[in-house]
JSON list of C-alpha atoms in Angstrom, two decimals:
[
{"chain": "A", "resi": 1, "resn": "UNK", "atom": "CA", "xyz": [-44.27, -135.77, -164.55]},
{"chain": "A", "resi": 2, "resn": "UNK", "atom": "CA", "xyz": [-40.95, -136.19, -162.73]},
{"chain": "A", "resi": 3, "resn": "UNK", "atom": "CA", "xyz": [-41.80, -139.65, -161.32]},
{"chain": "A", "resi": 4, "resn": "UNK", "atom": "CA", "xyz": [-43.05, -140.77, -164.75]},
{"chain": "A", "resi": 5, "resn": "UNK", "atom": "CA", "xyz": [-39.83, -139.55, -166.34]},
{"chain": "A", "resi": 6, "resn": "UNK", "atom": "CA", "xyz": [-37.75, -141.66, -163.92]},
{"chain": "A", "resi": 7, "resn": "UNK", "atom": "CA", "xyz": [-39.55, -144.86, -164.88]},
{"chain": "A", "resi": 8, "resn": "UNK", "atom": "CA", "xyz": [-37.80, -146.55, -167.78]},
{"chain": "A", "resi": 9, "resn": "UNK", "atom": "CA", "xyz": [-34.51, -144.71, -167.40]},
{"chain": "A", "resi": 10, "resn": "UNK", "atom": "CA", "xyz": [-31.11, -146.33, -167.06]},
{"chain": "A", "resi": 11, "resn": "UNK", "atom": "CA", "xyz": [-30.96, -145.34, -163.39]},
{"chain": "A", "resi": 12, "resn": "UNK", "atom": "CA", "xyz": [-30.82, -148.06, -160.80]},
{"chain": "A", "resi": 13, "resn": "UNK", "atom": "CA", "xyz": [-34.21, -148.56, -159.08]},
{"chain": "A", "resi": 14, "resn": "UNK", "atom": "CA", "xyz": [-32.78, -147.45, -155.71]},
{"chain": "A", "resi": 15, "resn": "UNK", "atom": "CA", "xyz": [-31.55, -144.19, -157.31]},
{"chain": "A", "resi": 16, "resn": "UNK", "atom": "CA", "xyz": [-34.95, -143.34, -158.76]},
{"chain": "A", "resi": 17, "resn": "UNK", "atom": "CA", "xyz": [-36.00, -141.01, -155.96]},
{"chain": "A", "resi": 18, "resn": "UNK", "atom": "CA", "xyz": [-37.26, -137.48, -155.76]},
{"chain": "A", "resi": 19, "resn": "UNK", "atom": "CA", "xyz": [-36.59, -135.12, -152.94]},
{"chain": "A", "resi": 20, "resn": "UNK", "atom": "CA", "xyz": [-39.30, -132.52, -152.53]},
{"chain": "A", "resi": 21, "resn": "UNK", "atom": "CA", "xyz": [-39.81, -129.66, -150.15]},
{"chain": "A", "resi": 22, "resn": "UNK", "atom": "CA", "xyz": [-42.90, -127.70, -149.30]},
{"chain": "A", "resi": 23, "resn": "UNK", "atom": "CA", "xyz": [-43.75, -125.38, -146.45]},
{"chain": "A", "resi": 24, "resn": "UNK", "atom": "CA", "xyz": [-47.42, -126.36, -146.39]},
{"chain": "A", "resi": 25, "resn": "UNK", "atom": "CA", "xyz": [-47.14, -127.81, -142.91]},
{"chain": "A", "resi": 26, "resn": "UNK", "atom": "CA", "xyz": [-45.59, -124.66, -141.50]},
{"chain": "A", "resi": 27, "resn": "UNK", "atom": "CA", "xyz": [-48.11, -122.46, -143.29]},
{"chain": "A", "resi": 28, "resn": "UNK", "atom": "CA", "xyz": [-51.00, -124.65, -142.12]},
{"chain": "A", "resi": 29, "resn": "UNK", "atom": "CA", "xyz": [-49.75, -124.45, -138.52]},
{"chain": "A", "resi": 30, "resn": "UNK", "atom": "CA", "xyz": [-49.54, -120.66, -138.75]},
{"chain": "A", "resi": 31, "resn": "UNK", "atom": "CA", "xyz": [-53.04, -120.39, -140.21]},
{"chain": "A", "resi": 32, "resn": "UNK", "atom": "CA", "xyz": [-54.40, -122.81, -137.61]},
{"chain": "A", "resi": 33, "resn": "UNK", "atom": "CA", "xyz": [-52.94, -120.59, -134.89]},
{"chain": "A", "resi": 34, "resn": "UNK", "atom": "CA", "xyz": [-54.66, -117.52, -136.36]},
{"chain": "A", "resi": 35, "resn": "UNK", "atom": "CA", "xyz": [-57.91, -119.44, -136.70]},
{"chain": "A", "resi": 36, "resn": "UNK", "atom": "CA", "xyz": [-57.74, -120.70, -133.10]},
{"chain": "A", "resi": 37, "resn": "UNK", "atom": "CA", "xyz": [-57.09, -117.13, -131.91]},
{"chain": "A", "resi": 38, "resn": "UNK", "atom": "CA", "xyz": [-60.11, -115.90, -133.87]},
{"chain": "A", "resi": 39, "resn": "UNK", "atom": "CA", "xyz": [-62.33, -118.64, -132.42]},
{"chain": "A", "resi": 40, "resn": "UNK", "atom": "CA", "xyz": [-61.20, -117.79, -128.87]},
{"chain": "A", "resi": 41, "resn": "UNK", "atom": "CA", "xyz": [-61.91, -114.09, -129.45]},
{"chain": "A", "resi": 42, "resn": "UNK", "atom": "CA", "xyz": [-65.35, -114.84, -130.87]},
{"chain": "A", "resi": 43, "resn": "UNK", "atom": "CA", "xyz": [-66.22, -117.13, -127.95]},
{"chain": "A", "resi": 44, "resn": "UNK", "atom": "CA", "xyz": [-65.05, -114.56, -125.43]},
{"chain": "A", "resi": 45, "resn": "UNK", "atom": "CA", "xyz": [-66.90, -111.71, -127.13]},
{"chain": "A", "resi": 46, "resn": "UNK", "atom": "CA", "xyz": [-70.10, -113.69, -127.51]},
{"chain": "A", "resi": 47, "resn": "UNK", "atom": "CA", "xyz": [-69.98, -114.68, -123.83]},
{"chain": "A", "resi": 48, "resn": "UNK", "atom": "CA", "xyz": [-69.44, -111.01, -122.89]},
{"chain": "A", "resi": 49, "resn": "UNK", "atom": "CA", "xyz": [-72.39, -109.83, -124.97]},
{"chain": "A", "resi": 50, "resn": "UNK", "atom": "CA", "xyz": [-74.53, -112.68, -123.62]},
{"chain": "A", "resi": 51, "resn": "UNK", "atom": "CA", "xyz": [-73.53, -111.78, -120.05]},
{"chain": "A", "resi": 52, "resn": "UNK", "atom": "CA", "xyz": [-74.61, -108.17, -120.63]},
{"chain": "A", "resi": 53, "resn": "UNK", "atom": "CA", "xyz": [-77.90, -109.22, -122.23]},
{"chain": "A", "resi": 54, "resn": "UNK", "atom": "CA", "xyz": [-78.79, -111.70, -119.48]},
{"chain": "A", "resi": 55, "resn": "UNK", "atom": "CA", "xyz": [-77.84, -109.42, -116.59]},
{"chain": "A", "resi": 56, "resn": "UNK", "atom": "CA", "xyz": [-80.91, -107.74, -115.04]},
{"chain": "A", "resi": 57, "resn": "UNK", "atom": "CA", "xyz": [-79.44, -104.24, -115.36]},
{"chain": "A", "resi": 58, "resn": "UNK", "atom": "CA", "xyz": [-78.02, -104.91, -118.86]},
{"chain": "A", "resi": 59, "resn": "UNK", "atom": "CA", "xyz": [-74.67, -103.62, -117.63]},
{"chain": "A", "resi": 60, "resn": "UNK", "atom": "CA", "xyz": [-71.71, -105.19, -115.87]},
{"chain": "A", "resi": 61, "resn": "UNK", "atom": "CA", "xyz": [-69.31, -103.68, -113.41]},
{"chain": "A", "resi": 62, "resn": "UNK", "atom": "CA", "xyz": [-65.70, -104.70, -112.94]},
{"chain": "A", "resi": 63, "resn": "UNK", "atom": "CA", "xyz": [-66.45, -106.72, -109.81]},
{"chain": "A", "resi": 64, "resn": "UNK", "atom": "CA", "xyz": [-68.88, -109.12, -111.55]},
{"chain": "A", "resi": 65, "resn": "UNK", "atom": "CA", "xyz": [-67.66, -108.99, -115.15]},
{"chain": "A", "resi": 66, "resn": "UNK", "atom": "CA", "xyz": [-65.48, -112.10, -115.27]},
{"chain": "A", "resi": 67, "resn": "UNK", "atom": "CA", "xyz": [-67.88, -114.23, -113.22]},
{"chain": "A", "resi": 68, "resn": "UNK", "atom": "CA", "xyz": [-70.78, -113.37, -115.54]},
{"chain": "A", "resi": 69, "resn": "UNK", "atom": "CA", "xyz": [-68.69, -114.04, -118.65]},
{"chain": "A", "resi": 70, "resn": "UNK", "atom": "CA", "xyz": [-67.52, -117.36, -117.20]},
{"chain": "A", "resi": 71, "resn": "UNK", "atom": "CA", "xyz": [-71.13, -118.38, -116.54]},
{"chain": "A", "resi": 72, "resn": "UNK", "atom": "CA", "xyz": [-72.08, -117.49, -120.11]},
{"chain": "A", "resi": 73, "resn": "UNK", "atom": "CA", "xyz": [-69.26, -119.54, -121.60]},
{"chain": "A", "resi": 74, "resn": "UNK", "atom": "CA", "xyz": [-71.03, -122.68, -120.30]},
{"chain": "A", "resi": 75, "resn": "UNK", "atom": "CA", "xyz": [-67.77, -124.54, -119.79]},
{"chain": "A", "resi": 76, "resn": "UNK", "atom": "CA", "xyz": [-67.45, -127.97, -118.26]},
{"chain": "A", "resi": 77, "resn": "UNK", "atom": "CA", "xyz": [-64.51, -128.65, -115.91]},
{"chain": "A", "resi": 78, "resn": "UNK", "atom": "CA", "xyz": [-62.98, -130.90, -118.58]},
{"chain": "A", "resi": 79, "resn": "UNK", "atom": "CA", "xyz": [-62.81, -127.86, -120.89]},
{"chain": "A", "resi": 80, "resn": "UNK", "atom": "CA", "xyz": [-60.36, -125.97, -118.66]},
{"chain": "A", "resi": 81, "resn": "UNK", "atom": "CA", "xyz": [-59.05, -128.17, -115.84]},
{"chain": "A", "resi": 82, "resn": "UNK", "atom": "CA", "xyz": [-56.20, -130.66, -116.00]},
{"chain": "A", "resi": 83, "resn": "UNK", "atom": "CA", "xyz": [-57.97, -132.64, -113.29]},
{"chain": "A", "resi": 84, "resn": "UNK", "atom": "CA", "xyz": [-61.72, -132.19, -113.87]},
{"chain": "A", "resi": 85, "resn": "UNK", "atom": "CA", "xyz": [-62.52, -134.53, -110.95]},
{"chain": "A", "resi": 86, "resn": "UNK", "atom": "CA", "xyz": [-60.77, -132.26, -108.41]},
{"chain": "A", "resi": 87, "resn": "UNK", "atom": "CA", "xyz": [-62.70, -131.43, -105.25]},
{"chain": "A", "resi": 88, "resn": "UNK", "atom": "CA", "xyz": [-62.66, -128.91, -102.44]},
{"chain": "A", "resi": 89, "resn": "UNK", "atom": "CA", "xyz": [-60.28, -125.95, -102.46]},
{"chain": "A", "resi": 90, "resn": "UNK", "atom": "CA", "xyz": [-58.61, -127.12, -105.67]},
{"chain": "A", "resi": 91, "resn": "UNK", "atom": "CA", "xyz": [-61.81, -126.49, -107.63]},
{"chain": "A", "resi": 92, "resn": "UNK", "atom": "CA", "xyz": [-62.04, -122.95, -106.21]},
{"chain": "A", "resi": 93, "resn": "UNK", "atom": "CA", "xyz": [-58.38, -122.26, -107.03]},
{"chain": "A", "resi": 94, "resn": "UNK", "atom": "CA", "xyz": [-58.83, -123.45, -110.61]},
{"chain": "A", "resi": 95, "resn": "UNK", "atom": "CA", "xyz": [-61.97, -121.32, -111.03]},
{"chain": "A", "resi": 96, "resn": "UNK", "atom": "CA", "xyz": [-60.23, -118.27, -109.58]},
{"chain": "A", "resi": 97, "resn": "UNK", "atom": "CA", "xyz": [-57.32, -118.73, -111.99]},
{"chain": "A", "resi": 98, "resn": "UNK", "atom": "CA", "xyz": [-59.72, -119.18, -114.89]},
{"chain": "A", "resi": 99, "resn": "UNK", "atom": "CA", "xyz": [-61.57, -115.98, -113.93]},
{"chain": "A", "resi": 100, "resn": "UNK", "atom": "CA", "xyz": [-58.25, -114.11, -113.69]},
{"chain": "A", "resi": 101, "resn": "UNK", "atom": "CA", "xyz": [-57.22, -115.30, -117.16]},
{"chain": "A", "resi": 102, "resn": "UNK", "atom": "CA", "xyz": [-60.65, -114.44, -118.57]},
{"chain": "A", "resi": 103, "resn": "UNK", "atom": "CA", "xyz": [-60.44, -110.96, -117.04]},
{"chain": "A", "resi": 104, "resn": "UNK", "atom": "CA", "xyz": [-57.03, -110.38, -118.57]},
{"chain": "A", "resi": 105, "resn": "UNK", "atom": "CA", "xyz": [-58.21, -111.60, -121.98]},
{"chain": "A", "resi": 106, "resn": "UNK", "atom": "CA", "xyz": [-61.39, -109.50, -121.79]},
{"chain": "A", "resi": 107, "resn": "UNK", "atom": "CA", "xyz": [-59.59, -106.27, -120.98]},
{"chain": "A", "resi": 108, "resn": "UNK", "atom": "CA", "xyz": [-56.84, -106.99, -123.52]},
{"chain": "A", "resi": 109, "resn": "UNK", "atom": "CA", "xyz": [-59.49, -107.54, -126.19]},
{"chain": "A", "resi": 110, "resn": "UNK", "atom": "CA", "xyz": [-61.35, -104.34, -125.25]},
{"chain": "A", "resi": 111, "resn": "UNK", "atom": "CA", "xyz": [-58.16, -102.32, -125.70]},
{"chain": "A", "resi": 112, "resn": "UNK", "atom": "CA", "xyz": [-58.44, -100.09, -128.76]},
{"chain": "A", "resi": 113, "resn": "UNK", "atom": "CA", "xyz": [-56.42, -100.42, -131.92]},
{"chain": "A", "resi": 114, "resn": "UNK", "atom": "CA", "xyz": [-54.42, -103.54, -131.33]},
{"chain": "A", "resi": 115, "resn": "UNK", "atom": "CA", "xyz": [-56.32, -105.65, -133.92]},
{"chain": "A", "resi": 116, "resn": "UNK", "atom": "CA", "xyz": [-56.49, -103.76, -137.18]},
{"chain": "A", "resi": 117, "resn": "UNK", "atom": "CA", "xyz": [-58.73, -106.26, -138.98]},
{"chain": "A", "resi": 118, "resn": "UNK", "atom": "CA", "xyz": [-60.88, -107.16, -135.99]},
{"chain": "A", "resi": 119, "resn": "UNK", "atom": "CA", "xyz": [-61.97, -104.05, -134.05]},
{"chain": "A", "resi": 120, "resn": "UNK", "atom": "CA", "xyz": [-63.16, -104.46, -130.48]},
{"chain": "A", "resi": 121, "resn": "UNK", "atom": "CA", "xyz": [-66.81, -104.53, -129.43]},
{"chain": "A", "resi": 122, "resn": "UNK", "atom": "CA", "xyz": [-66.87, -100.88, -128.40]},
{"chain": "A", "resi": 123, "resn": "UNK", "atom": "CA", "xyz": [-65.46, -99.78, -131.77]},
{"chain": "A", "resi": 124, "resn": "UNK", "atom": "CA", "xyz": [-68.19, -101.87, -133.42]},
{"chain": "A", "resi": 125, "resn": "UNK", "atom": "CA", "xyz": [-70.76, -100.02, -131.26]},
{"chain": "A", "resi": 126, "resn": "UNK", "atom": "CA", "xyz": [-71.94, -103.28, -129.66]},
{"chain": "A", "resi": 127, "resn": "UNK", "atom": "CA", "xyz": [-71.14, -102.08, -126.15]},
{"chain": "A", "resi": 128, "resn": "UNK", "atom": "CA", "xyz": [-70.04, -98.95, -124.35]},
{"chain": "A", "resi": 129, "resn": "UNK", "atom": "CA", "xyz": [-67.43, -98.70, -121.62]},
{"chain": "A", "resi": 130, "resn": "UNK", "atom": "CA", "xyz": [-67.85, -96.15, -118.86]},
{"chain": "A", "resi": 131, "resn": "UNK", "atom": "CA", "xyz": [-66.06, -95.26, -115.66]},
{"chain": "A", "resi": 132, "resn": "UNK", "atom": "CA", "xyz": [-68.24, -95.40, -112.57]},
{"chain": "A", "resi": 133, "resn": "UNK", "atom": "CA", "xyz": [-68.66, -91.94, -111.09]},
{"chain": "A", "resi": 134, "resn": "UNK", "atom": "CA", "xyz": [-66.97, -90.11, -113.96]},
{"chain": "A", "resi": 135, "resn": "UNK", "atom": "CA", "xyz": [-70.04, -87.91, -114.43]},
{"chain": "A", "resi": 136, "resn": "UNK", "atom": "CA", "xyz": [-70.03, -86.83, -110.76]},
{"chain": "A", "resi": 137, "resn": "UNK", "atom": "CA", "xyz": [-66.28, -86.34, -110.80]},
{"chain": "A", "resi": 138, "resn": "UNK", "atom": "CA", "xyz": [-66.47, -83.98, -113.79]},
{"chain": "A", "resi": 139, "resn": "UNK", "atom": "CA", "xyz": [-69.24, -81.98, -112.08]},
{"chain": "A", "resi": 140, "resn": "UNK", "atom": "CA", "xyz": [-67.22, -81.40, -108.89]},
{"chain": "A", "resi": 141, "resn": "UNK", "atom": "CA", "xyz": [-66.30, -77.75, -109.57]},
{"chain": "A", "resi": 142, "resn": "UNK", "atom": "CA", "xyz": [-64.56, -77.22, -106.23]},
{"chain": "A", "resi": 143, "resn": "UNK", "atom": "CA", "xyz": [-62.11, -80.11, -106.69]},
{"chain": "A", "resi": 144, "resn": "UNK", "atom": "CA", "xyz": [-61.27, -79.18, -110.29]},
{"chain": "A", "resi": 145, "resn": "UNK", "atom": "CA", "xyz": [-60.56, -75.55, -109.42]},
{"chain": "A", "resi": 146, "resn": "UNK", "atom": "CA", "xyz": [-58.36, -76.64, -106.47]},
{"chain": "A", "resi": 147, "resn": "UNK", "atom": "CA", "xyz": [-56.38, -79.18, -108.49]},
{"chain": "A", "resi": 148, "resn": "UNK", "atom": "CA", "xyz": [-56.07, -77.91, -112.03]},
{"chain": "A", "resi": 149, "resn": "UNK", "atom": "CA", "xyz": [-56.93, -74.37, -113.10]},
{"chain": "A", "resi": 150, "resn": "UNK", "atom": "CA", "xyz": [-57.26, -75.01, -116.84]},
{"chain": "A", "resi": 151, "resn": "UNK", "atom": "CA", "xyz": [-59.51, -78.05, -116.40]},
{"chain": "A", "resi": 152, "resn": "UNK", "atom": "CA", "xyz": [-61.35, -76.25, -113.61]},
{"chain": "A", "resi": 153, "resn": "UNK", "atom": "CA", "xyz": [-62.26, -73.47, -116.04]},
{"chain": "A", "resi": 154, "resn": "UNK", "atom": "CA", "xyz": [-64.03, -75.91, -118.37]},
{"chain": "A", "resi": 155, "resn": "UNK", "atom": "CA", "xyz": [-67.70, -76.72, -118.04]},
{"chain": "A", "resi": 156, "resn": "UNK", "atom": "CA", "xyz": [-68.53, -80.14, -116.51]},
{"chain": "A", "resi": 157, "resn": "UNK", "atom": "CA", "xyz": [-69.81, -81.28, -119.93]},
{"chain": "A", "resi": 158, "resn": "UNK", "atom": "CA", "xyz": [-66.51, -80.39, -121.62]},
{"chain": "A", "resi": 159, "resn": "UNK", "atom": "CA", "xyz": [-64.54, -82.12, -118.85]},
{"chain": "A", "resi": 160, "resn": "UNK", "atom": "CA", "xyz": [-66.65, -85.24, -119.34]},
{"chain": "A", "resi": 161, "resn": "UNK", "atom": "CA", "xyz": [-66.19, -85.17, -123.12]},
{"chain": "A", "resi": 162, "resn": "UNK", "atom": "CA", "xyz": [-62.46, -84.60, -122.65]},
{"chain": "A", "resi": 163, "resn": "UNK", "atom": "CA", "xyz": [-62.20, -87.51, -120.21]},
{"chain": "A", "resi": 164, "resn": "UNK", "atom": "CA", "xyz": [-64.07, -89.79, -122.60]},
{"chain": "A", "resi": 165, "resn": "UNK", "atom": "CA", "xyz": [-61.95, -88.68, -125.54]},
{"chain": "A", "resi": 166, "resn": "UNK", "atom": "CA", "xyz": [-58.72, -89.30, -123.65]},
{"chain": "A", "resi": 167, "resn": "UNK", "atom": "CA", "xyz": [-59.97, -92.77, -122.72]},
{"chain": "A", "resi": 168, "resn": "UNK", "atom": "CA", "xyz": [-61.05, -93.50, -126.29]},
{"chain": "A", "resi": 169, "resn": "UNK", "atom": "CA", "xyz": [-58.18, -92.09, -128.30]},
{"chain": "A", "resi": 170, "resn": "UNK", "atom": "CA", "xyz": [-55.57, -90.69, -126.00]},
{"chain": "A", "resi": 171, "resn": "UNK", "atom": "CA", "xyz": [-55.75, -87.31, -127.77]},
{"chain": "A", "resi": 172, "resn": "UNK", "atom": "CA", "xyz": [-57.10, -83.87, -127.02]},
{"chain": "A", "resi": 173, "resn": "UNK", "atom": "CA", "xyz": [-59.22, -83.49, -130.17]},
{"chain": "A", "resi": 174, "resn": "UNK", "atom": "CA", "xyz": [-62.33, -82.83, -128.10]},
{"chain": "A", "resi": 175, "resn": "UNK", "atom": "CA", "xyz": [-61.16, -79.28, -127.31]},
{"chain": "A", "resi": 176, "resn": "UNK", "atom": "CA", "xyz": [-61.12, -78.16, -130.94]}
]
Protein backbone atom coordinates (compact mmCIF):
# COMPACT_ATOMS: atom_id res chain seq x y z
CA UNK A 1 0.00 0.00 0.00
CA UNK A 2 2.92 2.37 0.61
CA UNK A 3 4.03 2.45 -3.05
CA UNK A 4 0.42 3.01 -4.16
CA UNK A 5 0.09 5.86 -1.68
CA UNK A 6 3.16 7.60 -3.14
CA UNK A 7 1.71 7.61 -6.65
CA UNK A 8 -0.29 10.77 -7.25
CA UNK A 9 1.22 12.75 -4.39
CA UNK A 10 2.83 16.15 -4.68
CA UNK A 11 6.26 14.62 -4.13
CA UNK A 12 8.82 14.86 -6.88
CA UNK A 13 9.18 11.55 -8.77
CA UNK A 14 12.81 11.17 -7.60
CA UNK A 15 11.67 11.55 -3.96
CA UNK A 16 9.05 8.83 -4.25
CA UNK A 17 11.19 6.06 -2.79
CA UNK A 18 10.80 3.56 -0.01
CA UNK A 19 13.59 2.25 2.09
CA UNK A 20 12.89 -1.20 3.46
CA UNK A 21 14.83 -3.56 5.66
CA UNK A 22 14.42 -7.24 6.25
CA UNK A 23 16.68 -9.85 7.76
CA UNK A 24 15.43 -12.64 5.51
CA UNK A 25 18.82 -13.07 3.88
CA UNK A 26 20.59 -13.44 7.20
CA UNK A 27 17.93 -15.80 8.52
CA UNK A 28 18.03 -17.85 5.31
CA UNK A 29 21.83 -18.13 5.55
CA UNK A 30 21.57 -19.30 9.15
CA UNK A 31 18.92 -21.89 8.29
CA UNK A 32 20.92 -23.04 5.27
CA UNK A 33 23.91 -23.59 7.55
CA UNK A 34 21.82 -25.72 9.92
CA UNK A 35 20.37 -27.65 7.00
CA UNK A 36 23.82 -28.29 5.49
CA UNK A 37 25.05 -29.51 8.89
CA UNK A 38 22.07 -31.87 9.15
CA UNK A 39 22.70 -33.24 5.65
CA UNK A 40 26.38 -33.84 6.45
CA UNK A 41 25.47 -35.65 9.67
CA UNK A 42 22.91 -37.81 7.88
CA UNK A 43 25.38 -38.71 5.12
CA UNK A 44 28.07 -39.57 7.64
CA UNK A 45 25.73 -41.64 9.80
CA UNK A 46 24.25 -43.49 6.84
CA UNK A 47 27.75 -44.30 5.56
CA UNK A 48 28.71 -45.56 9.04
CA UNK A 49 25.65 -47.81 9.29
CA UNK A 50 26.22 -49.03 5.73
CA UNK A 51 29.87 -49.77 6.52
CA UNK A 52 28.83 -51.86 9.53
CA UNK A 53 26.16 -53.72 7.54
CA UNK A 54 28.47 -54.50 4.61
CA UNK A 55 31.44 -55.57 6.75
CA UNK A 56 31.69 -59.38 7.00
CA UNK A 57 31.83 -59.34 10.81
CA UNK A 58 29.12 -56.64 11.10
CA UNK A 59 31.44 -54.70 13.37
CA UNK A 60 34.22 -52.18 12.80
CA UNK A 61 37.34 -51.57 14.81
CA UNK A 62 39.13 -48.25 15.12
CA UNK A 63 41.83 -49.22 12.63
CA UNK A 64 39.40 -49.78 9.72
CA UNK A 65 36.49 -47.52 10.69
CA UNK A 66 37.28 -44.43 8.62
CA UNK A 67 38.38 -46.40 5.54
CA UNK A 68 35.13 -48.39 5.55
CA UNK A 69 33.02 -45.26 6.04
CA UNK A 70 34.90 -43.51 3.23
CA UNK A 71 34.23 -46.43 0.90
CA UNK A 72 30.53 -46.34 1.78
CA UNK A 73 30.25 -42.62 1.08
CA UNK A 74 30.90 -43.40 -2.62
CA UNK A 75 32.64 -40.08 -3.20
CA UNK A 76 34.29 -39.04 -6.44
CA UNK A 77 37.57 -37.09 -6.25
CA UNK A 78 35.72 -33.99 -7.48
CA UNK A 79 33.54 -34.19 -4.34
CA UNK A 80 36.45 -33.60 -1.95
CA UNK A 81 39.63 -32.62 -3.83
CA UNK A 82 40.60 -29.18 -5.07
CA UNK A 83 42.53 -30.90 -7.85
CA UNK A 84 40.61 -34.08 -8.74
CA UNK A 85 43.10 -34.89 -11.51
CA UNK A 86 46.03 -35.15 -9.07
CA UNK A 87 48.23 -38.22 -9.36
CA UNK A 88 50.77 -40.14 -7.33
CA UNK A 89 51.54 -39.21 -3.72
CA UNK A 90 49.20 -36.21 -3.83
CA UNK A 91 46.19 -38.51 -4.20
CA UNK A 92 47.31 -40.55 -1.17
CA UNK A 93 47.87 -37.38 0.89
CA UNK A 94 44.41 -36.06 0.03
CA UNK A 95 42.81 -39.41 0.90
CA UNK A 96 44.70 -39.59 4.20
CA UNK A 97 43.54 -36.08 5.10
CA UNK A 98 39.97 -36.95 4.13
CA UNK A 99 40.08 -40.09 6.31
CA UNK A 100 41.46 -38.04 9.22
CA UNK A 101 38.65 -35.49 8.89
CA UNK A 102 36.06 -38.26 8.59
CA UNK A 103 37.45 -39.93 11.71
CA UNK A 104 37.26 -36.69 13.66
CA UNK A 105 33.69 -36.05 12.49
CA UNK A 106 32.63 -39.64 13.25
CA UNK A 107 33.95 -39.60 16.80
CA UNK A 108 32.62 -36.09 17.42
CA UNK A 109 29.18 -37.21 16.24
CA UNK A 110 29.27 -40.35 18.42
CA UNK A 111 29.95 -38.23 21.50
CA UNK A 112 26.94 -38.24 23.80
CA UNK A 113 24.75 -35.28 24.59
CA UNK A 114 26.13 -32.58 22.37
CA UNK A 115 23.10 -32.50 20.02
CA UNK A 116 19.94 -32.23 22.06
CA UNK A 117 17.53 -32.56 19.14
CA UNK A 118 19.55 -35.11 17.19
CA UNK A 119 20.85 -37.90 19.45
CA UNK A 120 23.75 -40.02 18.24
CA UNK A 121 23.38 -43.48 16.72
CA UNK A 122 24.20 -45.28 19.96
CA UNK A 123 21.55 -43.31 21.86
CA UNK A 124 19.09 -44.27 19.12
CA UNK A 125 20.09 -47.93 19.65
CA UNK A 126 21.25 -48.26 16.03
CA UNK A 127 24.77 -49.27 17.04
CA UNK A 128 26.75 -50.15 20.14
CA UNK A 129 30.23 -48.97 21.01
CA UNK A 130 32.57 -51.27 22.90
CA UNK A 131 36.17 -51.19 24.02
CA UNK A 132 38.25 -54.09 22.75
CA UNK A 133 39.36 -56.28 25.63
CA UNK A 134 37.25 -54.53 28.26
CA UNK A 135 35.62 -57.82 29.23
CA UNK A 136 38.99 -59.51 29.82
CA UNK A 137 40.32 -56.47 31.64
CA UNK A 138 37.39 -56.49 34.09
CA UNK A 139 37.91 -60.21 34.74
CA UNK A 140 41.59 -59.82 35.65
CA UNK A 141 41.18 -60.19 39.44
CA UNK A 142 44.91 -60.07 40.19
CA UNK A 143 45.48 -56.72 38.46
CA UNK A 144 42.41 -55.09 40.03
CA UNK A 145 43.36 -56.17 43.54
CA UNK A 146 46.94 -54.90 43.01
CA UNK A 147 45.87 -51.54 41.61
CA UNK A 148 42.65 -50.51 43.29
CA UNK A 149 41.23 -52.21 46.37
CA UNK A 150 37.65 -50.94 46.08
CA UNK A 151 37.33 -51.86 42.40
CA UNK A 152 39.19 -55.11 43.08
CA UNK A 153 36.52 -56.08 45.59
CA UNK A 154 33.78 -55.86 42.95
CA UNK A 155 32.77 -58.80 40.83
CA UNK A 156 33.99 -58.75 37.20
CA UNK A 157 30.38 -58.22 36.05
CA UNK A 158 29.99 -55.13 38.27
CA UNK A 159 33.35 -53.77 37.08
CA UNK A 160 32.21 -54.22 33.48
CA UNK A 161 28.87 -52.52 34.13
CA UNK A 162 30.65 -49.72 35.97
CA UNK A 163 33.11 -49.24 33.11
CA UNK A 164 30.27 -49.13 30.58
CA UNK A 165 28.28 -46.71 32.71
CA UNK A 166 31.24 -44.37 33.10
CA UNK A 167 31.76 -44.45 29.33
CA UNK A 168 28.07 -43.84 28.67
CA UNK A 169 27.21 -41.22 31.24
CA UNK A 170 30.26 -40.33 33.23
CA UNK A 171 28.43 -41.14 36.49
CA UNK A 172 28.53 -43.87 39.09
CA UNK A 173 24.82 -44.72 39.02
CA UNK A 174 25.58 -48.36 38.27
CA UNK A 175 26.63 -48.99 41.89
CA UNK A 176 23.23 -48.10 43.35
